[in-house]
Amino acid sequence: MVNIAVLVSGGGTNLQAILDAEARGEIKNGRVSAVISSNDTAYALERAKKAGVPGYVIKKKDYPSGEVYCRELAAFLQEKDIGLVVLAGFMTVLDAYFCKTFENRIINVHPSLIPSFCGDGFYGLHVHEAALAKGVKVTGATVHFVNPVTDGGPIIAQKAVYVEPGDTPELLQKRVMAQAEHILLPHVVSLFCEGKLSVSEDGIVSISE
């Protein structure tokens, strides 16, 4: 059984999608055993409490540097025997040491079809604002492994969502969450826990069924 830690900073809707999938028995060989927030007022902590999952607050500003923060966070997760780290709206940058410690064991969901609208500065509504400004007809979500390059890790899975006439960034964000993020992320979590993901030397992810 793989112990999963979900790292959050805000409302935790993607966390809820994972918790709901686990409750339905859809997370095979895995369980959410810790929720860690960089923000002590994040509603995600309430979601964790309702699900009976231990919640922890570990804030970067409580440490002398980002390097120390990442080392302490990595050590905490290792103490908890965490096998998979899921970033679900986690707004703190993780450094190269952390990424190496959990290499190919950290996944993130990004609200676009990478490599479009990703990288530094593309988060939250900014992603959907950029998509609409470009006039794309199809957007979506990507789940990828995390490396030190922002949104640059190996792509695991993607799901497309159509842009509709009259969309605002807020409307598009909600549709991408409902039609892509909340479906894709729990599915990939289960694939990982089932041992069905592998990464080649050139960074291509294979999924075995």
PDB file of N, CA and C in Angstrom, residues 125 165-176:
ATOM      1  N   LEU A 125      -5.886  31.253 -12.513  1.00  0.00           N
ATOM      2  CA  LEU A 125      -6.635  31.908 -13.587  1.00  0.00           C
ATOM      3  C   LEU A 125      -5.736  32.432 -14.699  1.00  0.00           C
ATOM      4  N   PRO A 165     -18.070  29.388 -26.653  1.00  0.00           N
ATOM      5  CA  PRO A 165     -18.342  30.817 -26.849  1.00  0.00           C
ATOM      6  C   PRO A 165     -18.803  31.462 -25.540  1.00  0.00           C
ATOM      7  N   GLY A 166     -18.302  32.647 -25.270  1.00  0.00           N
ATOM      8  CA  GLY A 166     -18.692  33.358 -24.067  1.00  0.00           C
ATOM      9  C   GLY A 166     -17.932  32.958 -22.823  1.00  0.00           C
ATOM     10  N   ASP A 167     -16.971  32.065 -22.967  1.00  0.00           N
ATOM     11  CA  ASP A 167     -16.192  31.660 -21.797  1.00  0.00           C
ATOM     12  C   ASP A 167     -15.453  32.843 -21.175  1.00  0.00           C
ATOM     13  N   THR A 168     -15.441  32.877 -19.868  1.00  0.00           N
ATOM     14  CA  THR A 168     -14.571  33.763 -19.103  1.00  0.00           C
ATOM     15  C   THR A 168     -13.493  32.879 -18.489  1.00  0.00           C
ATOM     16  N   PRO A 169     -12.415  33.464 -17.981  1.00  0.00           N
ATOM     17  CA  PRO A 169     -11.406  32.640 -17.301  1.00  0.00           C
ATOM     18  C   PRO A 169     -12.002  31.810 -16.170  1.00  0.00           C
ATOM     19  N   GLU A 170     -12.951  32.395 -15.447  1.00  0.00           N
ATOM     20  CA  GLU A 170     -13.557  31.685 -14.320  1.00  0.00           C
ATOM     21  C   GLU A 170     -14.391  30.490 -14.796  1.00  0.00           C
ATOM     22  N   LEU A 171     -15.187  30.698 -15.838  1.00  0.00           N
ATOM     23  CA  LEU A 171     -16.001  29.603 -16.379  1.00  0.00           C
ATOM     24  C   LEU A 171     -15.119  28.486 -16.941  1.00  0.00           C
ATOM     25  N   LEU A 172     -14.083  28.876 -17.660  1.00  0.00           N
ATOM     26  CA  LEU A 172     -13.184  27.887 -18.244  1.00  0.00           C
ATOM     27  C   LEU A 172     -12.441  27.114 -17.163  1.00  0.00           C
ATOM     28  N   GLN A 173     -12.029  27.815 -16.119  1.00  0.00           N
ATOM     29  CA  GLN A 173     -11.347  27.147 -15.007  1.00  0.00           C
ATOM     30  C   GLN A 173     -12.232  26.069 -14.388  1.00  0.00           C
ATOM     31  N   LYS A 174     -13.495  26.413 -14.153  1.00  0.00           N
ATOM     32  CA  LYS A 174     -14.414  25.447 -13.546  1.00  0.00           C
ATOM     33  C   LYS A 174     -14.627  24.243 -14.451  1.00  0.00           C
ATOM     34  N   ARG A 175     -14.749  24.471 -15.774  1.00  0.00           N
ATOM     35  CA  ARG A 175     -14.974  23.368 -16.691  1.00  0.00           C
ATOM     36  C   ARG A 175     -13.746  22.471 -16.796  1.00  0.00           C
ATOM     37  N   VAL A 176     -12.564  23.071 -16.826  1.00  0.00           N
ATOM     38  CA  VAL A 176     -11.335  22.275 -16.895  1.00  0.00           C
ATOM     39  C   VAL A 176     -11.179  21.434 -15.630  1.00  0.00           C
TER      40      VAL A 176
END
